[in-house]
Amino acid sequence: MPNAHWIGIIAIFVITQLHAQDRDQSPPILCQGNYQSEAAAVEQLTRMAATYSNLPEWKERAAAVRKQILVGAKLDPLPKRTPLNPIVRNKRDFVGYSVESVAFEPLPGFLAYGNLYRPLGKPGPHPAVLCPHGHARGPSGGRLRADQQYRCATLARMGAVVLSYDMIGFGESLYHGWDHQHKQALTLQTWTSIRAIDFLQSMPDVDGERIGVTGCSGGGTQTFLLTAVDDRVTVSVPVVMVSAHFFGGCDCESGMPIHKTRVLETNNAEIAALAAPRPQLLVSVGGDWTKNTPVVEYPYVRNVYSLFGEQAQVGNVHYPGREHGYQFLKRQAMYPFMVKHLKLDQKGVFNEETELYDETQTVIETPKQMYVFDESHPYPATALKPNSSVDF
Ligand SMILES: [Zn+2]
């Protein structure tokens, strides 16, 4: 018979285990949409800034935030890198650039769809730019949008190899039956962006040391999440998305516990700061949740860069009278930043008189022209059924 002493120890052990299970099974904390007020966001930034005062302390915090994103997104450890099995086809030549339709497999059987814009008549090796997109829906949404085509073509005409790729359930992914409301959307999209860098770096004419990424709205979220977790990104331009009070309204942005756990709180301004000291431009407007960027988010991010002595590497272009989106003016803010930091060649594109980048050579294509698969190039039989759970 065990004596009372041992019974007591065993009871304490069992109770402790049960409490640990309780903690494990407690619901995750999600910070979604307008999770907090603008005033609460300012207070949160003050609390977060008080946790570090020098570079080693920031690096320690940055590592913890990065780890929390990966754990929350179910990407820790990172999945095995399986063969991408890329399909690149149907090259169309235009003035100064070409477009091809591409697909690759971030995971076996799970396809990513995109278009590859390449410079014509410029010697390599070329820098590469990833262009994720936001939540503009419809048969011409996502990567098929005209404003997305303008920016990809114009970057290519200045010497970049540009990959424009669908979110899950948009564009060609939607066409093949995938729903954006997939419970793994955040995981799948972040992993697709990581594998998109692998795909670009596998090209012999791409300089793998010059990798840019830019997107707007939900594509802005993908931009700063990718930059936060993958140090191969060397320059980033998140557009109208970095906000300390708004966390993204879609599950693919904030439907997993990447922002807050019982031990660490963060927000998208701090996640953007994880880019430091790599060059980063925040583009913001008065007409959405980035309206406070010049006085709230940008100073927070800039302070982190100053710890590296690299304050000049981060910038903010703010349009107080403009609305949400990646329209002409916002693209005009992005181009010179990419030109400078990716060493693009703006000759023949930048007009010295108007001080604008010419986009008029862009040929806007139809969805059918941009798709990878058609009657003569059928959808692979090995592809996962739409809306399957994807094994990692
Ligand atoms: Zn989404």
PDB file of N, CA and C in Angstrom, residues 307-382:
ATOM      1  N   LEU A 307      17.788  50.744 -34.690  1.00  0.00           N
ATOM      2  CA  LEU A 307      18.619  49.902 -33.824  1.00  0.00           C
ATOM      3  C   LEU A 307      19.742  49.237 -34.615  1.00  0.00           C
ATOM      4  N   PHE A 308      19.490  49.012 -35.913  1.00  0.00           N
ATOM      5  CA  PHE A 308      20.519  48.451 -36.799  1.00  0.00           C
ATOM      6  C   PHE A 308      21.411  49.559 -37.379  1.00  0.00           C
ATOM      7  N   GLY A 309      21.075  50.815 -37.110  1.00  0.00           N
ATOM      8  CA  GLY A 309      21.754  51.926 -37.773  1.00  0.00           C
ATOM      9  C   GLY A 309      21.358  52.034 -39.236  1.00  0.00           C
ATOM     10  N   GLU A 310      20.177  51.501 -39.591  1.00  0.00           N
ATOM     11  CA  GLU A 310      19.753  51.419 -40.995  1.00  0.00           C
ATOM     12  C   GLU A 310      18.419  52.134 -41.230  1.00  0.00           C
ATOM     13  N   GLN A 311      18.247  53.260 -40.571  1.00  0.00           N
ATOM     14  CA  GLN A 311      16.985  53.988 -40.673  1.00  0.00           C
ATOM     15  C   GLN A 311      16.652  54.376 -42.116  1.00  0.00           C
ATOM     16  N   ALA A 312      17.705  54.604 -42.918  1.00  0.00           N
ATOM     17  CA  ALA A 312      17.475  55.043 -44.300  1.00  0.00           C
ATOM     18  C   ALA A 312      16.920  53.929 -45.184  1.00  0.00           C
ATOM     19  N   GLN A 313      16.913  52.698 -44.680  1.00  0.00           N
ATOM     20  CA  GLN A 313      16.439  51.569 -45.506  1.00  0.00           C
ATOM     21  C   GLN A 313      14.929  51.399 -45.479  1.00  0.00           C
ATOM     22  N   VAL A 314      14.252  52.143 -44.609  1.00  0.00           N
ATOM     23  CA  VAL A 314      12.797  52.012 -44.555  1.00  0.00           C
ATOM     24  C   VAL A 314      12.148  53.354 -44.903  1.00  0.00           C
ATOM     25  N   GLY A 315      11.060  53.284 -45.658  1.00  0.00           N
ATOM     26  CA  GLY A 315      10.375  54.511 -46.057  1.00  0.00           C
ATOM     27  C   GLY A 315       8.868  54.352 -45.987  1.00  0.00           C
ATOM     28  N   ASN A 316       8.194  55.487 -46.074  1.00  0.00           N
ATOM     29  CA  ASN A 316       6.736  55.498 -46.120  1.00  0.00           C
ATOM     30  C   ASN A 316       6.299  56.533 -47.148  1.00  0.00           C
ATOM     31  N   VAL A 317       5.487  56.111 -48.092  1.00  0.00           N
ATOM     32  CA  VAL A 317       4.835  57.055 -48.995  1.00  0.00           C
ATOM     33  C   VAL A 317       3.353  57.022 -48.652  1.00  0.00           C
ATOM     34  N   HIS A 318       2.823  58.177 -48.274  1.00  0.00           N
ATOM     35  CA  HIS A 318       1.437  58.248 -47.794  1.00  0.00           C
ATOM     36  C   HIS A 318       0.625  59.165 -48.696  1.00  0.00           C
ATOM     37  N   TYR A 319      -0.569  58.688 -49.099  1.00  0.00           N
ATOM     38  CA  TYR A 319      -1.486  59.479 -49.918  1.00  0.00           C
ATOM     39  C   TYR A 319      -2.743  59.747 -49.102  1.00  0.00           C
ATOM     40  N   PRO A 320      -2.821  60.906 -48.434  1.00  0.00           N
ATOM     41  CA  PRO A 320      -3.958  61.153 -47.525  1.00  0.00           C
ATOM     42  C   PRO A 320      -5.312  61.142 -48.222  1.00  0.00           C
ATOM     43  N   GLY A 321      -5.370  61.545 -49.477  1.00  0.00           N
ATOM     44  CA  GLY A 321      -6.663  61.652 -50.154  1.00  0.00           C
ATOM     45  C   GLY A 321      -7.041  60.434 -50.974  1.00  0.00           C
ATOM     46  N   ARG A 322      -6.313  59.348 -50.827  1.00  0.00           N
ATOM     47  CA  ARG A 322      -6.548  58.174 -51.688  1.00  0.00           C
ATOM     48  C   ARG A 322      -7.188  57.025 -50.927  1.00  0.00           C
ATOM     49  N   GLU A 323      -7.736  56.104 -51.721  1.00  0.00           N
ATOM     50  CA  GLU A 323      -8.449  54.949 -51.159  1.00  0.00           C
ATOM     51  C   GLU A 323      -7.603  53.686 -51.273  1.00  0.00           C
ATOM     52  N   HIS A 324      -8.163  52.598 -50.754  1.00  0.00           N
ATOM     53  CA  HIS A 324      -7.537  51.281 -50.749  1.00  0.00           C
ATOM     54  C   HIS A 324      -7.274  50.775 -52.185  1.00  0.00           C
ATOM     55  N   GLY A 325      -6.187  50.079 -52.393  1.00  0.00           N
ATOM     56  CA  GLY A 325      -5.919  49.479 -53.700  1.00  0.00           C
ATOM     57  C   GLY A 325      -4.489  49.742 -54.160  1.00  0.00           C
ATOM     58  N   TYR A 326      -4.130  49.117 -55.303  1.00  0.00           N
ATOM     59  CA  TYR A 326      -2.758  49.244 -55.835  1.00  0.00           C
ATOM     60  C   TYR A 326      -2.849  49.929 -57.201  1.00  0.00           C
ATOM     61  N   GLN A 327      -3.481  51.132 -57.187  1.00  0.00           N
ATOM     62  CA  GLN A 327      -3.684  51.851 -58.430  1.00  0.00           C
ATOM     63  C   GLN A 327      -2.395  52.538 -58.897  1.00  0.00           C
ATOM     64  N   PHE A 328      -2.527  53.232 -60.006  1.00  0.00           N
ATOM     65  CA  PHE A 328      -1.387  53.848 -60.704  1.00  0.00           C
ATOM     66  C   PHE A 328      -0.420  54.585 -59.772  1.00  0.00           C
ATOM     67  N   LEU A 329      -0.954  55.466 -58.909  1.00  0.00           N
ATOM     68  CA  LEU A 329      -0.070  56.286 -58.060  1.00  0.00           C
ATOM     69  C   LEU A 329       0.737  55.435 -57.095  1.00  0.00           C
ATOM     70  N   LYS A 330       0.107  54.430 -56.521  1.00  0.00           N
ATOM     71  CA  LYS A 330       0.826  53.547 -55.587  1.00  0.00           C
ATOM     72  C   LYS A 330       1.923  52.767 -56.312  1.00  0.00           C
ATOM     73  N   ARG A 331       1.621  52.368 -57.557  1.00  0.00           N
ATOM     74  CA  ARG A 331       2.666  51.666 -58.326  1.00  0.00           C
ATOM     75  C   ARG A 331       3.821  52.617 -58.631  1.00  0.00           C
ATOM     76  N   GLN A 332       3.490  53.883 -58.877  1.00  0.00           N
ATOM     77  CA  GLN A 332       4.543  54.878 -59.143  1.00  0.00           C
ATOM     78  C   GLN A 332       5.432  55.085 -57.916  1.00  0.00           C
ATOM     79  N   ALA A 333       4.904  54.838 -56.728  1.00  0.00           N
ATOM     80  CA  ALA A 333       5.721  54.924 -55.506  1.00  0.00           C
ATOM     81  C   ALA A 333       6.618  53.703 -55.359  1.00  0.00           C
ATOM     82  N   MET A 334       6.118  52.536 -55.771  1.00  0.00           N
ATOM     83  CA  MET A 334       6.857  51.276 -55.621  1.00  0.00           C
ATOM     84  C   MET A 334       8.025  51.170 -56.604  1.00  0.00           C
ATOM     85  N   TYR A 335       7.786  51.586 -57.872  1.00  0.00           N
ATOM     86  CA  TYR A 335       8.801  51.345 -58.909  1.00  0.00           C
ATOM     87  C   TYR A 335      10.196  51.879 -58.541  1.00  0.00           C
ATOM     88  N   PRO A 336      10.329  53.147 -58.147  1.00  0.00           N
ATOM     89  CA  PRO A 336      11.698  53.629 -57.899  1.00  0.00           C
ATOM     90  C   PRO A 336      12.383  52.914 -56.730  1.00  0.00           C
ATOM     91  N   PHE A 337      11.586  52.454 -55.758  1.00  0.00           N
ATOM     92  CA  PHE A 337      12.171  51.718 -54.629  1.00  0.00           C
ATOM     93  C   PHE A 337      12.747  50.384 -55.109  1.00  0.00           C
ATOM     94  N   MET A 338      11.995  49.698 -55.972  1.00  0.00           N
ATOM     95  CA  MET A 338      12.489  48.433 -56.533  1.00  0.00           C
ATOM     96  C   MET A 338      13.681  48.694 -57.462  1.00  0.00           C
ATOM     97  N   VAL A 339      13.610  49.759 -58.252  1.00  0.00           N
ATOM     98  CA  VAL A 339      14.723  50.098 -59.154  1.00  0.00           C
ATOM     99  C   VAL A 339      16.001  50.276 -58.341  1.00  0.00           C
ATOM    100  N   LYS A 340      15.899  51.031 -57.257  1.00  0.00           N
ATOM    101  CA  LYS A 340      17.080  51.334 -56.449  1.00  0.00           C
ATOM    102  C   LYS A 340      17.637  50.069 -55.774  1.00  0.00           C
ATOM    103  N   HIS A 341      16.764  49.302 -55.148  1.00  0.00           N
ATOM    104  CA  HIS A 341      17.269  48.224 -54.292  1.00  0.00           C
ATOM    105  C   HIS A 341      17.478  46.899 -55.025  1.00  0.00           C
ATOM    106  N   LEU A 342      16.825  46.736 -56.182  1.00  0.00           N
ATOM    107  CA  LEU A 342      17.069  45.512 -56.969  1.00  0.00           C
ATOM    108  C   LEU A 342      17.966  45.791 -58.167  1.00  0.00           C
ATOM    109  N   LYS A 343      18.425  47.047 -58.278  1.00  0.00           N
ATOM    110  CA  LYS A 343      19.297  47.461 -59.391  1.00  0.00           C
ATOM    111  C   LYS A 343      18.632  47.161 -60.743  1.00  0.00           C
ATOM    112  N   LEU A 344      17.388  47.618 -60.889  1.00  0.00           N
ATOM    113  CA  LEU A 344      16.691  47.495 -62.171  1.00  0.00           C
ATOM    114  C   LEU A 344      17.167  48.591 -63.117  1.00  0.00           C
ATOM    115  N   ASP A 345      16.871  48.413 -64.391  1.00  0.00           N
ATOM    116  CA  ASP A 345      17.260  49.386 -65.412  1.00  0.00           C
ATOM    117  C   ASP A 345      15.990  50.096 -65.896  1.00  0.00           C
ATOM    118  N   GLN A 346      15.817  51.348 -65.484  1.00  0.00           N
ATOM    119  CA  GLN A 346      14.568  52.050 -65.795  1.00  0.00           C
ATOM    120  C   GLN A 346      14.596  52.790 -67.134  1.00  0.00           C
ATOM    121  N   LYS A 347      15.718  52.631 -67.879  1.00  0.00           N
ATOM    122  CA  LYS A 347      15.841  53.316 -69.169  1.00  0.00           C
ATOM    123  C   LYS A 347      14.719  52.861 -70.116  1.00  0.00           C
ATOM    124  N   GLY A 348      14.069  53.809 -70.729  1.00  0.00           N
ATOM    125  CA  GLY A 348      12.983  53.492 -71.649  1.00  0.00           C
ATOM    126  C   GLY A 348      11.638  53.297 -70.954  1.00  0.00           C
ATOM    127  N   VAL A 349      11.647  53.277 -69.635  1.00  0.00           N
ATOM    128  CA  VAL A 349      10.400  53.129 -68.873  1.00  0.00           C
ATOM    129  C   VAL A 349      10.130  54.390 -68.053  1.00  0.00           C
ATOM    130  N   PHE A 350      11.175  54.915 -67.406  1.00  0.00           N
ATOM    131  CA  PHE A 350      11.007  56.139 -66.622  1.00  0.00           C
ATOM    132  C   PHE A 350      11.109  57.354 -67.543  1.00  0.00           C
ATOM    133  N   ASN A 351      10.115  58.202 -67.487  1.00  0.00           N
ATOM    134  CA  ASN A 351      10.081  59.417 -68.308  1.00  0.00           C
ATOM    135  C   ASN A 351      10.616  60.593 -67.478  1.00  0.00           C
ATOM    136  N   GLU A 352      11.769  61.119 -67.888  1.00  0.00           N
ATOM    137  CA  GLU A 352      12.422  62.177 -67.105  1.00  0.00           C
ATOM    138  C   GLU A 352      11.566  63.447 -67.034  1.00  0.00           C
ATOM    139  N   GLU A 353      10.783  63.688 -68.077  1.00  0.00           N
ATOM    140  CA  GLU A 353       9.984  64.927 -68.101  1.00  0.00           C
ATOM    141  C   GLU A 353       8.770  64.833 -67.181  1.00  0.00           C
ATOM    142  N   THR A 354       8.046  63.744 -67.302  1.00  0.00           N
ATOM    143  CA  THR A 354       6.837  63.608 -66.474  1.00  0.00           C
ATOM    144  C   THR A 354       7.168  63.048 -65.093  1.00  0.00           C
ATOM    145  N   GLU A 355       8.373  62.467 -64.962  1.00  0.00           N
ATOM    146  CA  GLU A 355       8.800  61.779 -63.733  1.00  0.00           C
ATOM    147  C   GLU A 355       7.840  60.647 -63.387  1.00  0.00           C
ATOM    148  N   LEU A 356       7.322  59.994 -64.435  1.00  0.00           N
ATOM    149  CA  LEU A 356       6.439  58.843 -64.239  1.00  0.00           C
ATOM    150  C   LEU A 356       7.009  57.628 -64.964  1.00  0.00           C
ATOM    151  N   TYR A 357       6.663  56.447 -64.459  1.00  0.00           N
ATOM    152  CA  TYR A 357       7.045  55.196 -65.112  1.00  0.00           C
ATOM    153  C   TYR A 357       5.944  54.839 -66.112  1.00  0.00           C
ATOM    154  N   ASP A 358       6.364  54.634 -67.351  1.00  0.00           N
ATOM    155  CA  ASP A 358       5.409  54.386 -68.435  1.00  0.00           C
ATOM    156  C   ASP A 358       4.897  52.941 -68.364  1.00  0.00           C
ATOM    157  N   GLU A 359       3.584  52.801 -68.283  1.00  0.00           N
ATOM    158  CA  GLU A 359       2.980  51.459 -68.245  1.00  0.00           C
ATOM    159  C   GLU A 359       2.239  51.136 -69.534  1.00  0.00           C
ATOM    160  N   THR A 360       2.336  52.037 -70.523  1.00  0.00           N
ATOM    161  CA  THR A 360       1.467  51.906 -71.694  1.00  0.00           C
ATOM    162  C   THR A 360       1.844  50.739 -72.594  1.00  0.00           C
ATOM    163  N   GLN A 361       3.013  50.143 -72.387  1.00  0.00           N
ATOM    164  CA  GLN A 361       3.382  48.989 -73.207  1.00  0.00           C
ATOM    165  C   GLN A 361       2.754  47.698 -72.700  1.00  0.00           C
ATOM    166  N   THR A 362       2.061  47.768 -71.567  1.00  0.00           N
ATOM    167  CA  THR A 362       1.448  46.554 -71.009  1.00  0.00           C
ATOM    168  C   THR A 362       0.281  46.116 -71.882  1.00  0.00           C
ATOM    169  N   VAL A 363       0.291  44.858 -72.270  1.00  0.00           N
ATOM    170  CA  VAL A 363      -0.841  44.274 -72.993  1.00  0.00           C
ATOM    171  C   VAL A 363      -1.700  43.528 -71.967  1.00  0.00           C
ATOM    172  N   ILE A 364      -2.912  44.032 -71.757  1.00  0.00           N
ATOM    173  CA  ILE A 364      -3.791  43.402 -70.773  1.00  0.00           C
ATOM    174  C   ILE A 364      -4.410  42.149 -71.391  1.00  0.00           C
ATOM    175  N   GLU A 365      -4.128  41.016 -70.761  1.00  0.00           N
ATOM    176  CA  GLU A 365      -4.598  39.740 -71.287  1.00  0.00           C
ATOM    177  C   GLU A 365      -5.900  39.304 -70.617  1.00  0.00           C
ATOM    178  N   THR A 366      -6.602  38.394 -71.281  1.00  0.00           N
ATOM    179  CA  THR A 366      -7.839  37.842 -70.720  1.00  0.00           C
ATOM    180  C   THR A 366      -7.498  36.631 -69.842  1.00  0.00           C
ATOM    181  N   PRO A 367      -8.417  36.238 -68.933  1.00  0.00           N
ATOM    182  CA  PRO A 367      -8.150  35.054 -68.112  1.00  0.00           C
ATOM    183  C   PRO A 367      -7.765  33.836 -68.934  1.00  0.00           C
ATOM    184  N   LYS A 368      -8.498  33.579 -69.989  1.00  0.00           N
ATOM    185  CA  LYS A 368      -8.214  32.379 -70.801  1.00  0.00           C
ATOM    186  C   LYS A 368      -6.796  32.414 -71.373  1.00  0.00           C
ATOM    187  N   GLN A 369      -6.348  33.630 -71.767  1.00  0.00           N
ATOM    188  CA  GLN A 369      -4.977  33.737 -72.285  1.00  0.00           C
ATOM    189  C   GLN A 369      -3.949  33.471 -71.194  1.00  0.00           C
ATOM    190  N   MET A 370      -4.308  33.758 -69.930  1.00  0.00           N
ATOM    191  CA  MET A 370      -3.343  33.673 -68.838  1.00  0.00           C
ATOM    192  C   MET A 370      -3.320  32.302 -68.158  1.00  0.00           C
ATOM    193  N   TYR A 371      -4.351  31.496 -68.384  1.00  0.00           N
ATOM    194  CA  TYR A 371      -4.427  30.205 -67.692  1.00  0.00           C
ATOM    195  C   TYR A 371      -3.316  29.257 -68.143  1.00  0.00           C
ATOM    196  N   VAL A 372      -2.943  28.375 -67.258  1.00  0.00           N
ATOM    197  CA  VAL A 372      -1.927  27.367 -67.562  1.00  0.00           C
ATOM    198  C   VAL A 372      -2.543  26.194 -68.311  1.00  0.00           C
ATOM    199  N   PHE A 373      -3.727  25.784 -67.853  1.00  0.00           N
ATOM    200  CA  PHE A 373      -4.331  24.566 -68.401  1.00  0.00           C
ATOM    201  C   PHE A 373      -5.502  24.918 -69.305  1.00  0.00           C
ATOM    202  N   ASP A 374      -5.614  24.168 -70.408  1.00  0.00           N
ATOM    203  CA  ASP A 374      -6.742  24.349 -71.315  1.00  0.00           C
ATOM    204  C   ASP A 374      -7.033  23.001 -71.966  1.00  0.00           C
ATOM    205  N   GLU A 375      -7.844  23.000 -73.011  1.00  0.00           N
ATOM    206  CA  GLU A 375      -8.254  21.739 -73.628  1.00  0.00           C
ATOM    207  C   GLU A 375      -7.046  20.924 -74.095  1.00  0.00           C
ATOM    208  N   SER A 376      -6.052  21.617 -74.640  1.00  0.00           N
ATOM    209  CA  SER A 376      -4.893  20.877 -75.163  1.00  0.00           C
ATOM    210  C   SER A 376      -3.809  20.647 -74.099  1.00  0.00           C
ATOM    211  N   HIS A 377      -3.958  21.274 -72.938  1.00  0.00           N
ATOM    212  CA  HIS A 377      -3.015  21.060 -71.827  1.00  0.00           C
ATOM    213  C   HIS A 377      -3.836  20.795 -70.566  1.00  0.00           C
ATOM    214  N   PRO A 378      -4.341  19.554 -70.452  1.00  0.00           N
ATOM    215  CA  PRO A 378      -5.327  19.281 -69.397  1.00  0.00           C
ATOM    216  C   PRO A 378      -4.719  19.312 -67.996  1.00  0.00           C
ATOM    217  N   TYR A 379      -5.603  19.586 -67.071  1.00  0.00           N
ATOM    218  CA  TYR A 379      -5.287  19.601 -65.638  1.00  0.00           C
ATOM    219  C   TYR A 379      -4.683  18.246 -65.253  1.00  0.00           C
ATOM    220  N   PRO A 380      -3.569  18.230 -64.506  1.00  0.00           N
ATOM    221  CA  PRO A 380      -2.909  16.948 -64.221  1.00  0.00           C
ATOM    222  C   PRO A 380      -3.799  15.991 -63.428  1.00  0.00           C
ATOM    223  N   ALA A 381      -3.770  14.743 -63.824  1.00  0.00           N
ATOM    224  CA  ALA A 381      -4.590  13.733 -63.141  1.00  0.00           C
ATOM    225  C   ALA A 381      -4.127  13.515 -61.710  1.00  0.00           C
ATOM    226  N   THR A 382      -2.859  13.854 -61.437  1.00  0.00           N
ATOM    227  CA  THR A 382      -2.303  13.623 -60.090  1.00  0.00           C
ATOM    228  C   THR A 382      -2.647  14.752 -59.117  1.00  0.00           C
TER     229      THR A 382
END
